[in-house]
Amino acid sequence: MDLETPNISKAACTDDQVLPFKCKNPSQATFEQLLSIYSYTLQRPCSSISIPYGQFISILRVYHQLCSSIFIDDQWILYINDYFRAYYMQLDFRATSTSLFQFIRTLCQIIQANIQDELDVFEQAGTFISPNVLSSKTVSAQIQVLIAQFQLAMPSKFLRTLLFVRDITEGN
């Protein structure tokens, strides 16, 4: 992770005096080296101590393969509806599967919309705040914790929708 570090200030302490020095536009390697040596006194003059997550975090969404398969596509659903209904009895899965595939497609759409909504909130409303200079390892670790929390929270947020669908299904 390459964080912009245009101006680093360091106060080196000797017995009785503080010796400040500045390093303008250090490379990432120089910044990491200074941070490892002077971790408690290294400062970076900041115009802001916060940054929205959406400015530096990008989350790749990977959905279940069924949600991107032909089996929930309109062409497939129309095909099985037209073809199988004419040849099979109502109790045969091939004749009644149209409703199931439409239901699966609807669930996939709801899941994708919920995830997108939560990602929008995460990226727009979430803010990374730190008044201190942090190493890229520390920032990465904090980001990984945030992403893990996000991933853990998503199933419980979607559970209400699934329970609602279950209740409707059981009622029929």
Short mmCIF file of N, CA and C in Angstrom, two decimals:
data_model
loop_
_atom_site.label_atom_id
_atom_site.label_comp_id
_atom_site.label_asym_id
_atom_site.label_seq_id
_atom_site.Cartn_x
_atom_site.Cartn_y
_atom_site.Cartn_z
N MET A 1 0.86 -1.17 0.00
CA MET A 1 0.00 0.00 0.00
C MET A 1 0.90 1.22 0.00
N ASP A 2 0.73 2.06 -0.98
CA ASP A 2 1.57 3.24 -1.08
C ASP A 2 0.77 4.45 -0.62
N LEU A 3 1.03 4.87 0.59
CA LEU A 3 0.35 6.04 1.14
C LEU A 3 1.20 7.27 0.86
N GLU A 4 0.57 8.33 0.47
CA GLU A 4 1.30 9.55 0.16
C GLU A 4 1.85 10.15 1.45
N THR A 5 3.15 10.37 1.49
CA THR A 5 3.79 10.95 2.68
C THR A 5 4.70 12.09 2.24
N PRO A 6 4.14 13.26 1.95
CA PRO A 6 4.93 14.34 1.39
C PRO A 6 5.88 15.02 2.35
N ASN A 7 5.62 15.00 3.64
CA ASN A 7 6.47 15.75 4.55
C ASN A 7 6.46 15.05 5.91
N ILE A 8 7.60 14.54 6.31
CA ILE A 8 7.73 13.84 7.58
C ILE A 8 8.63 14.66 8.49
N SER A 9 8.19 14.87 9.72
CA SER A 9 9.00 15.58 10.71
C SER A 9 9.45 14.60 11.77
N LYS A 10 10.67 14.76 12.23
CA LYS A 10 11.21 13.87 13.25
C LYS A 10 11.89 14.71 14.31
N ALA A 11 11.64 14.36 15.53
CA ALA A 11 12.33 15.01 16.63
C ALA A 11 13.23 13.97 17.27
N ALA A 12 14.52 14.09 17.05
CA ALA A 12 15.48 13.15 17.64
C ALA A 12 15.90 13.69 18.99
N CYS A 13 15.81 12.88 20.00
CA CYS A 13 16.10 13.32 21.36
C CYS A 13 17.50 12.86 21.77
N THR A 14 18.25 13.81 22.29
CA THR A 14 19.53 13.48 22.91
C THR A 14 19.35 13.71 24.40
N ASP A 15 20.43 13.79 25.15
CA ASP A 15 20.32 13.91 26.60
C ASP A 15 19.44 15.08 27.04
N ASP A 16 19.73 16.28 26.57
CA ASP A 16 19.00 17.44 27.07
C ASP A 16 18.28 18.23 25.98
N GLN A 17 18.35 17.81 24.74
CA GLN A 17 17.75 18.63 23.71
C GLN A 17 17.03 17.78 22.66
N VAL A 18 16.12 18.44 21.98
CA VAL A 18 15.38 17.80 20.90
C VAL A 18 15.93 18.36 19.59
N LEU A 19 16.27 17.47 18.68
CA LEU A 19 16.82 17.88 17.39
C LEU A 19 15.83 17.53 16.28
N PRO A 20 15.03 18.50 15.86
CA PRO A 20 14.06 18.19 14.81
C PRO A 20 14.71 18.20 13.42
N PHE A 21 14.20 17.35 12.55
CA PHE A 21 14.61 17.42 11.15
C PHE A 21 13.41 17.03 10.30
N LYS A 22 13.48 17.47 9.03
CA LYS A 22 12.38 17.20 8.11
C LYS A 22 12.88 16.41 6.92
N CYS A 23 12.01 15.57 6.44
CA CYS A 23 12.30 14.78 5.24
C CYS A 23 11.14 14.99 4.29
N LYS A 24 11.39 15.75 3.22
CA LYS A 24 10.32 16.06 2.28
C LYS A 24 10.20 14.96 1.23
N ASN A 25 8.97 14.57 0.99
CA ASN A 25 8.63 13.56 -0.02
C ASN A 25 9.46 12.28 0.08
N PRO A 26 9.44 11.63 1.23
CA PRO A 26 10.21 10.39 1.35
C PRO A 26 9.56 9.27 0.53
N SER A 27 10.38 8.33 0.10
CA SER A 27 9.84 7.16 -0.58
C SER A 27 9.12 6.30 0.47
N GLN A 28 8.37 5.33 0.00
CA GLN A 28 7.67 4.45 0.94
C GLN A 28 8.69 3.71 1.81
N ALA A 29 9.79 3.27 1.21
CA ALA A 29 10.83 2.56 1.96
C ALA A 29 11.45 3.45 3.03
N THR A 30 11.75 4.71 2.67
CA THR A 30 12.32 5.65 3.64
C THR A 30 11.33 5.91 4.77
N PHE A 31 10.07 6.11 4.41
CA PHE A 31 9.04 6.34 5.42
C PHE A 31 8.97 5.16 6.38
N GLU A 32 8.93 3.94 5.86
CA GLU A 32 8.85 2.75 6.72
C GLU A 32 10.08 2.63 7.61
N GLN A 33 11.25 2.97 7.06
CA GLN A 33 12.48 2.91 7.86
C GLN A 33 12.45 3.94 8.99
N LEU A 34 12.07 5.17 8.67
CA LEU A 34 11.96 6.21 9.71
C LEU A 34 10.94 5.81 10.77
N LEU A 35 9.84 5.24 10.33
CA LEU A 35 8.80 4.83 11.27
C LEU A 35 9.29 3.72 12.19
N SER A 36 10.08 2.80 11.67
CA SER A 36 10.58 1.72 12.52
C SER A 36 11.60 2.23 13.54
N ILE A 37 12.35 3.24 13.18
CA ILE A 37 13.37 3.78 14.10
C ILE A 37 12.75 4.76 15.09
N TYR A 38 11.89 5.64 14.60
CA TYR A 38 11.34 6.72 15.43
C TYR A 38 9.82 6.58 15.59
N SER A 39 9.36 5.41 15.89
CA SER A 39 7.92 5.17 15.89
C SER A 39 7.14 6.04 16.87
N TYR A 40 7.75 6.44 17.98
CA TYR A 40 7.01 7.22 18.98
C TYR A 40 7.08 8.73 18.76
N THR A 41 8.04 9.20 17.99
CA THR A 41 8.20 10.65 17.83
C THR A 41 8.01 11.12 16.39
N LEU A 42 7.84 10.20 15.47
CA LEU A 42 7.66 10.57 14.07
C LEU A 42 6.30 11.25 13.88
N GLN A 43 6.32 12.36 13.17
CA GLN A 43 5.09 13.10 12.93
C GLN A 43 4.97 13.45 11.46
N ARG A 44 3.75 13.56 11.03
CA ARG A 44 3.47 14.01 9.67
C ARG A 44 2.44 15.11 9.78
N PRO A 45 2.79 16.33 9.36
CA PRO A 45 1.80 17.40 9.41
C PRO A 45 0.65 17.07 8.44
N CYS A 46 -0.53 16.97 8.97
CA CYS A 46 -1.69 16.57 8.16
C CYS A 46 -2.70 17.70 8.08
N SER A 47 -3.27 17.84 6.90
CA SER A 47 -4.38 18.78 6.78
C SER A 47 -5.66 18.11 7.26
N SER A 48 -5.64 16.79 7.32
CA SER A 48 -6.80 16.03 7.77
C SER A 48 -6.33 14.73 8.40
N ILE A 49 -7.03 14.31 9.45
CA ILE A 49 -6.66 13.05 10.09
C ILE A 49 -7.63 11.93 9.71
N SER A 50 -8.53 12.21 8.77
CA SER A 50 -9.51 11.21 8.37
C SER A 50 -9.61 11.14 6.85
N ILE A 51 -10.02 9.97 6.38
CA ILE A 51 -10.23 9.76 4.95
C ILE A 51 -11.36 8.75 4.78
N PRO A 52 -12.32 9.03 3.90
CA PRO A 52 -13.41 8.06 3.68
C PRO A 52 -12.85 6.75 3.11
N TYR A 53 -13.40 5.64 3.58
CA TYR A 53 -12.93 4.32 3.13
C TYR A 53 -12.99 4.20 1.61
N GLY A 54 -14.03 4.76 1.01
CA GLY A 54 -14.22 4.64 -0.43
C GLY A 54 -13.09 5.24 -1.25
N GLN A 55 -12.27 6.11 -0.63
CA GLN A 55 -11.16 6.72 -1.37
C GLN A 55 -9.94 5.82 -1.47
N PHE A 56 -9.87 4.78 -0.64
CA PHE A 56 -8.69 3.93 -0.72
C PHE A 56 -8.96 2.44 -0.53
N ILE A 57 -10.22 2.06 -0.35
CA ILE A 57 -10.58 0.65 -0.23
C ILE A 57 -11.54 0.29 -1.36
N SER A 58 -11.24 -0.78 -2.03
CA SER A 58 -12.13 -1.30 -3.06
C SER A 58 -12.40 -2.77 -2.74
N ILE A 59 -13.67 -3.12 -2.62
CA ILE A 59 -14.04 -4.48 -2.25
C ILE A 59 -14.61 -5.19 -3.48
N LEU A 60 -14.00 -6.31 -3.82
CA LEU A 60 -14.46 -7.11 -4.94
C LEU A 60 -15.55 -8.05 -4.45
N ARG A 61 -16.69 -8.01 -5.09
CA ARG A 61 -17.80 -8.88 -4.72
C ARG A 61 -17.76 -10.14 -5.57
N VAL A 62 -17.86 -11.29 -4.91
CA VAL A 62 -17.93 -12.57 -5.60
C VAL A 62 -19.20 -13.27 -5.10
N TYR A 63 -20.11 -13.49 -6.01
CA TYR A 63 -21.38 -14.10 -5.66
C TYR A 63 -21.35 -15.59 -5.99
N HIS A 64 -22.32 -16.32 -5.45
CA HIS A 64 -22.44 -17.74 -5.74
C HIS A 64 -22.59 -17.92 -7.25
N GLN A 65 -22.01 -19.00 -7.76
CA GLN A 65 -22.02 -19.23 -9.21
C GLN A 65 -23.44 -19.33 -9.78
N LEU A 66 -24.38 -19.77 -8.98
CA LEU A 66 -25.76 -19.86 -9.46
C LEU A 66 -26.32 -18.48 -9.80
N CYS A 67 -25.89 -17.46 -9.05
CA CYS A 67 -26.40 -16.10 -9.28
C CYS A 67 -25.88 -15.48 -10.57
N SER A 68 -24.93 -16.11 -11.21
CA SER A 68 -24.46 -15.59 -12.50
C SER A 68 -24.57 -16.66 -13.58
N SER A 69 -25.38 -17.67 -13.34
CA SER A 69 -25.51 -18.77 -14.30
C SER A 69 -26.69 -18.55 -15.25
N ILE A 70 -26.74 -19.39 -16.24
CA ILE A 70 -27.83 -19.34 -17.22
C ILE A 70 -29.16 -19.76 -16.60
N PHE A 71 -29.12 -20.47 -15.48
CA PHE A 71 -30.33 -21.03 -14.89
C PHE A 71 -31.28 -19.97 -14.31
N ILE A 72 -30.81 -18.75 -14.15
CA ILE A 72 -31.71 -17.69 -13.68
C ILE A 72 -31.93 -16.63 -14.77
N ASP A 73 -31.47 -16.94 -15.96
CA ASP A 73 -31.62 -16.04 -17.10
C ASP A 73 -33.03 -16.16 -17.69
N ASP A 74 -33.56 -15.06 -18.20
CA ASP A 74 -34.91 -15.07 -18.79
C ASP A 74 -35.05 -16.10 -19.90
N GLN A 75 -34.03 -16.23 -20.75
CA GLN A 75 -34.11 -17.17 -21.86
C GLN A 75 -34.27 -18.60 -21.36
N TRP A 76 -33.52 -18.97 -20.32
CA TRP A 76 -33.62 -20.32 -19.77
C TRP A 76 -35.00 -20.55 -19.16
N ILE A 77 -35.46 -19.59 -18.39
CA ILE A 77 -36.76 -19.74 -17.72
C ILE A 77 -37.88 -19.85 -18.76
N LEU A 78 -37.84 -19.04 -19.79
CA LEU A 78 -38.85 -19.12 -20.85
C LEU A 78 -38.76 -20.46 -21.59
N TYR A 79 -37.54 -20.91 -21.82
CA TYR A 79 -37.34 -22.19 -22.52
C TYR A 79 -37.95 -23.34 -21.73
N ILE A 80 -37.59 -23.45 -20.45
CA ILE A 80 -38.12 -24.58 -19.68
C ILE A 80 -39.63 -24.46 -19.47
N ASN A 81 -40.10 -23.24 -19.39
CA ASN A 81 -41.55 -23.04 -19.24
C ASN A 81 -42.29 -23.53 -20.49
N ASP A 82 -41.81 -23.12 -21.65
CA ASP A 82 -42.47 -23.50 -22.90
C ASP A 82 -42.26 -24.97 -23.25
N TYR A 83 -41.04 -25.45 -23.10
CA TYR A 83 -40.70 -26.79 -23.56
C TYR A 83 -41.22 -27.87 -22.61
N PHE A 84 -40.90 -27.76 -21.33
CA PHE A 84 -41.21 -28.85 -20.41
C PHE A 84 -42.68 -28.93 -20.02
N ARG A 85 -43.37 -27.82 -19.94
CA ARG A 85 -44.79 -27.86 -19.56
C ARG A 85 -45.62 -28.66 -20.57
N ALA A 86 -45.23 -28.59 -21.80
CA ALA A 86 -45.99 -29.29 -22.83
C ALA A 86 -45.77 -30.80 -22.78
N TYR A 87 -44.63 -31.25 -22.24
CA TYR A 87 -44.29 -32.67 -22.32
C TYR A 87 -44.37 -33.44 -21.01
N TYR A 88 -44.44 -32.74 -19.89
CA TYR A 88 -44.39 -33.44 -18.61
C TYR A 88 -45.60 -33.10 -17.75
N MET A 89 -45.92 -34.01 -16.85
CA MET A 89 -47.06 -33.81 -15.95
C MET A 89 -46.72 -32.76 -14.90
N GLN A 90 -47.76 -32.21 -14.28
CA GLN A 90 -47.58 -31.14 -13.30
C GLN A 90 -46.74 -31.56 -12.10
N LEU A 91 -46.73 -32.82 -11.74
CA LEU A 91 -45.95 -33.27 -10.59
C LEU A 91 -44.47 -33.45 -10.91
N ASP A 92 -44.12 -33.41 -12.17
CA ASP A 92 -42.72 -33.57 -12.59
C ASP A 92 -41.98 -32.24 -12.39
N PHE A 93 -40.80 -32.33 -11.81
CA PHE A 93 -40.00 -31.12 -11.54
C PHE A 93 -39.76 -30.31 -12.80
N ARG A 94 -39.52 -30.96 -13.90
CA ARG A 94 -39.24 -30.24 -15.14
C ARG A 94 -40.40 -29.35 -15.56
N ALA A 95 -41.60 -29.74 -15.19
CA ALA A 95 -42.77 -28.94 -15.56
C ALA A 95 -43.01 -27.78 -14.58
N THR A 96 -42.54 -27.92 -13.36
CA THR A 96 -42.81 -26.89 -12.34
C THR A 96 -41.57 -26.09 -11.95
N SER A 97 -40.45 -26.37 -12.58
CA SER A 97 -39.19 -25.73 -12.17
C SER A 97 -39.11 -24.24 -12.50
N THR A 98 -39.96 -23.76 -13.39
CA THR A 98 -39.94 -22.35 -13.75
C THR A 98 -40.05 -21.46 -12.51
N SER A 99 -40.98 -21.78 -11.64
CA SER A 99 -41.18 -20.98 -10.42
C SER A 99 -39.96 -21.03 -9.52
N LEU A 100 -39.34 -22.19 -9.42
CA LEU A 100 -38.14 -22.32 -8.59
C LEU A 100 -37.01 -21.44 -9.13
N PHE A 101 -36.77 -21.49 -10.42
CA PHE A 101 -35.69 -20.68 -11.00
C PHE A 101 -35.99 -19.18 -10.88
N GLN A 102 -37.25 -18.80 -11.01
CA GLN A 102 -37.61 -17.40 -10.81
C GLN A 102 -37.38 -16.99 -9.35
N PHE A 103 -37.70 -17.87 -8.43
CA PHE A 103 -37.48 -17.60 -7.00
C PHE A 103 -35.99 -17.45 -6.70
N ILE A 104 -35.18 -18.34 -7.26
CA ILE A 104 -33.72 -18.26 -7.05
C ILE A 104 -33.19 -16.96 -7.63
N ARG A 105 -33.67 -16.58 -8.81
CA ARG A 105 -33.23 -15.33 -9.42
C ARG A 105 -33.59 -14.14 -8.52
N THR A 106 -34.78 -14.15 -7.96
CA THR A 106 -35.21 -13.07 -7.07
C THR A 106 -34.33 -13.01 -5.83
N LEU A 107 -34.03 -14.16 -5.24
CA LEU A 107 -33.13 -14.18 -4.08
C LEU A 107 -31.76 -13.61 -4.44
N CYS A 108 -31.23 -14.00 -5.58
CA CYS A 108 -29.93 -13.48 -6.02
C CYS A 108 -29.98 -11.97 -6.18
N GLN A 109 -31.04 -11.46 -6.77
CA GLN A 109 -31.17 -10.02 -6.96
C GLN A 109 -31.27 -9.29 -5.63
N ILE A 110 -32.01 -9.86 -4.69
CA ILE A 110 -32.14 -9.24 -3.36
C ILE A 110 -30.80 -9.23 -2.65
N ILE A 111 -30.09 -10.34 -2.70
CA ILE A 111 -28.78 -10.44 -2.05
C ILE A 111 -27.82 -9.42 -2.66
N GLN A 112 -27.77 -9.36 -3.98
CA GLN A 112 -26.86 -8.43 -4.64
C GLN A 112 -27.21 -6.98 -4.32
N ALA A 113 -28.49 -6.66 -4.26
CA ALA A 113 -28.90 -5.29 -3.93
C ALA A 113 -28.55 -4.96 -2.48
N ASN A 114 -28.77 -5.91 -1.56
CA ASN A 114 -28.42 -5.67 -0.15
C ASN A 114 -26.92 -5.45 0.02
N ILE A 115 -26.14 -6.28 -0.63
CA ILE A 115 -24.68 -6.14 -0.53
C ILE A 115 -24.24 -4.81 -1.11
N GLN A 116 -24.78 -4.43 -2.26
CA GLN A 116 -24.41 -3.15 -2.87
C GLN A 116 -24.79 -1.98 -1.97
N ASP A 117 -25.98 -2.04 -1.37
CA ASP A 117 -26.40 -0.98 -0.45
C ASP A 117 -25.46 -0.87 0.74
N GLU A 118 -25.08 -2.00 1.33
CA GLU A 118 -24.18 -1.99 2.48
C GLU A 118 -22.78 -1.50 2.08
N LEU A 119 -22.33 -1.88 0.88
CA LEU A 119 -21.03 -1.40 0.41
C LEU A 119 -21.05 0.11 0.19
N ASP A 120 -22.15 0.62 -0.34
CA ASP A 120 -22.27 2.06 -0.54
C ASP A 120 -22.18 2.80 0.80
N VAL A 121 -22.87 2.28 1.80
CA VAL A 121 -22.82 2.90 3.14
C VAL A 121 -21.41 2.80 3.70
N PHE A 122 -20.78 1.64 3.57
CA PHE A 122 -19.43 1.41 4.07
C PHE A 122 -18.44 2.39 3.42
N GLU A 123 -18.51 2.52 2.10
CA GLU A 123 -17.56 3.35 1.37
C GLU A 123 -17.83 4.84 1.53
N GLN A 124 -19.09 5.24 1.67
CA GLN A 124 -19.41 6.66 1.74
C GLN A 124 -19.45 7.20 3.16
N ALA A 125 -19.98 6.41 4.08
CA ALA A 125 -20.14 6.90 5.45
C ALA A 125 -18.98 6.50 6.35
N GLY A 126 -18.32 5.39 6.02
CA GLY A 126 -17.21 4.93 6.85
C GLY A 126 -15.98 5.80 6.65
N THR A 127 -15.27 6.07 7.73
CA THR A 127 -14.10 6.94 7.68
C THR A 127 -12.96 6.33 8.48
N PHE A 128 -11.79 6.34 7.88
CA PHE A 128 -10.57 5.90 8.57
C PHE A 128 -10.00 7.13 9.28
N ILE A 129 -9.81 7.01 10.59
CA ILE A 129 -9.32 8.14 11.39
C ILE A 129 -8.07 7.73 12.14
N SER A 130 -7.02 8.55 12.00
CA SER A 130 -5.81 8.32 12.78
C SER A 130 -5.02 9.62 12.87
N PRO A 131 -4.82 10.11 14.07
CA PRO A 131 -4.01 11.32 14.23
C PRO A 131 -2.52 11.02 14.16
N ASN A 132 -2.16 9.74 14.17
CA ASN A 132 -0.75 9.34 14.18
C ASN A 132 -0.29 8.82 12.84
N VAL A 133 1.01 8.81 12.66
CA VAL A 133 1.61 8.21 11.48
C VAL A 133 1.55 6.70 11.67
N LEU A 134 1.05 5.98 10.66
CA LEU A 134 0.91 4.53 10.74
C LEU A 134 1.68 3.85 9.63
N SER A 135 2.20 2.68 9.93
CA SER A 135 2.88 1.91 8.89
C SER A 135 1.83 1.30 7.96
N SER A 136 2.27 0.91 6.78
CA SER A 136 1.33 0.28 5.85
C SER A 136 0.82 -1.04 6.41
N LYS A 137 1.65 -1.74 7.19
CA LYS A 137 1.20 -2.99 7.82
C LYS A 137 0.06 -2.72 8.80
N THR A 138 0.18 -1.68 9.59
CA THR A 138 -0.86 -1.34 10.56
C THR A 138 -2.15 -0.95 9.85
N VAL A 139 -2.04 -0.12 8.82
CA VAL A 139 -3.22 0.28 8.05
C VAL A 139 -3.87 -0.95 7.42
N SER A 140 -3.05 -1.81 6.81
CA SER A 140 -3.58 -3.02 6.18
C SER A 140 -4.28 -3.91 7.19
N ALA A 141 -3.69 -4.07 8.36
CA ALA A 141 -4.30 -4.91 9.41
C ALA A 141 -5.64 -4.33 9.85
N GLN A 142 -5.71 -3.01 10.02
CA GLN A 142 -6.96 -2.38 10.42
C GLN A 142 -8.03 -2.53 9.34
N ILE A 143 -7.62 -2.41 8.09
CA ILE A 143 -8.56 -2.57 6.98
C ILE A 143 -9.08 -4.00 6.92
N GLN A 144 -8.19 -4.98 7.13
CA GLN A 144 -8.61 -6.38 7.12
C GLN A 144 -9.63 -6.66 8.22
N VAL A 145 -9.44 -6.05 9.38
CA VAL A 145 -10.41 -6.21 10.48
C VAL A 145 -11.76 -5.61 10.07
N LEU A 146 -11.74 -4.43 9.46
CA LEU A 146 -12.99 -3.79 9.01
C LEU A 146 -13.72 -4.66 7.98
N ILE A 147 -12.97 -5.20 7.04
CA ILE A 147 -13.58 -6.04 6.01
C ILE A 147 -14.15 -7.31 6.63
N ALA A 148 -13.42 -7.91 7.56
CA ALA A 148 -13.91 -9.12 8.24
C ALA A 148 -15.20 -8.82 9.01
N GLN A 149 -15.25 -7.68 9.68
CA GLN A 149 -16.47 -7.28 10.39
C GLN A 149 -17.63 -7.08 9.42
N PHE A 150 -17.34 -6.48 8.29
CA PHE A 150 -18.36 -6.27 7.26
C PHE A 150 -18.89 -7.61 6.77
N GLN A 151 -17.98 -8.55 6.49
CA GLN A 151 -18.38 -9.86 6.01
C GLN A 151 -19.20 -10.63 7.05
N LEU A 152 -18.86 -10.49 8.30
CA LEU A 152 -19.61 -11.17 9.36
C LEU A 152 -20.99 -10.55 9.56
N ALA A 153 -21.11 -9.26 9.35
CA ALA A 153 -22.38 -8.58 9.57
C ALA A 153 -23.39 -8.82 8.44
N MET A 154 -22.93 -9.06 7.24
CA MET A 154 -23.84 -9.20 6.10
C MET A 154 -24.85 -10.33 6.26
N PRO A 155 -24.45 -11.53 6.65
CA PRO A 155 -25.46 -12.60 6.78
C PRO A 155 -26.57 -12.27 7.78
N SER A 156 -26.21 -11.67 8.90
CA SER A 156 -27.25 -11.36 9.89
C SER A 156 -28.19 -10.27 9.37
N LYS A 157 -27.67 -9.35 8.56
CA LYS A 157 -28.52 -8.30 8.00
C LYS A 157 -29.48 -8.87 6.96
N PHE A 158 -29.04 -9.92 6.28
CA PHE A 158 -29.89 -10.53 5.26
C PHE A 158 -30.85 -11.56 5.86
N LEU A 159 -30.57 -12.01 7.06
CA LEU A 159 -31.38 -13.05 7.69
C LEU A 159 -32.85 -12.66 7.80
N ARG A 160 -33.13 -11.41 8.11
CA ARG A 160 -34.53 -10.97 8.21
C ARG A 160 -35.28 -11.19 6.91
N THR A 161 -34.62 -10.92 5.79
CA THR A 161 -35.26 -11.13 4.49
C THR A 161 -35.54 -12.61 4.28
N LEU A 162 -34.57 -13.45 4.61
CA LEU A 162 -34.77 -14.89 4.44
C LEU A 162 -35.88 -15.41 5.36
N LEU A 163 -35.93 -14.92 6.58
CA LEU A 163 -37.00 -15.35 7.50
C LEU A 163 -38.37 -14.92 6.98
N PHE A 164 -38.43 -13.74 6.40
CA PHE A 164 -39.68 -13.26 5.81
C PHE A 164 -40.11 -14.17 4.67
N VAL A 165 -39.17 -14.52 3.80
CA VAL A 165 -39.47 -15.42 2.68
C VAL A 165 -39.91 -16.78 3.21
N ARG A 166 -39.25 -17.28 4.23
CA ARG A 166 -39.61 -18.57 4.82
C ARG A 166 -41.04 -18.53 5.36
N ASP A 167 -41.36 -17.46 6.08
CA ASP A 167 -42.70 -17.34 6.65
C ASP A 167 -43.77 -17.31 5.56
N ILE A 168 -43.51 -16.61 4.48
CA ILE A 168 -44.46 -16.55 3.37
C ILE A 168 -44.60 -17.93 2.72
N THR A 169 -43.48 -18.60 2.53
CA THR A 169 -43.49 -19.92 1.90
C THR A 169 -44.24 -20.92 2.76
N GLU A 170 -44.01 -20.90 4.06
CA GLU A 170 -44.71 -21.82 4.96
C GLU A 170 -46.20 -21.50 5.01
N GLY A 171 -46.55 -20.25 4.86
CA GLY A 171 -47.95 -19.85 4.87
C GLY A 171 -48.72 -20.34 3.66
N ASN A 172 -48.01 -20.56 2.58
CA ASN A 172 -48.66 -21.05 1.36
C ASN A 172 -48.65 -22.55 1.39
#
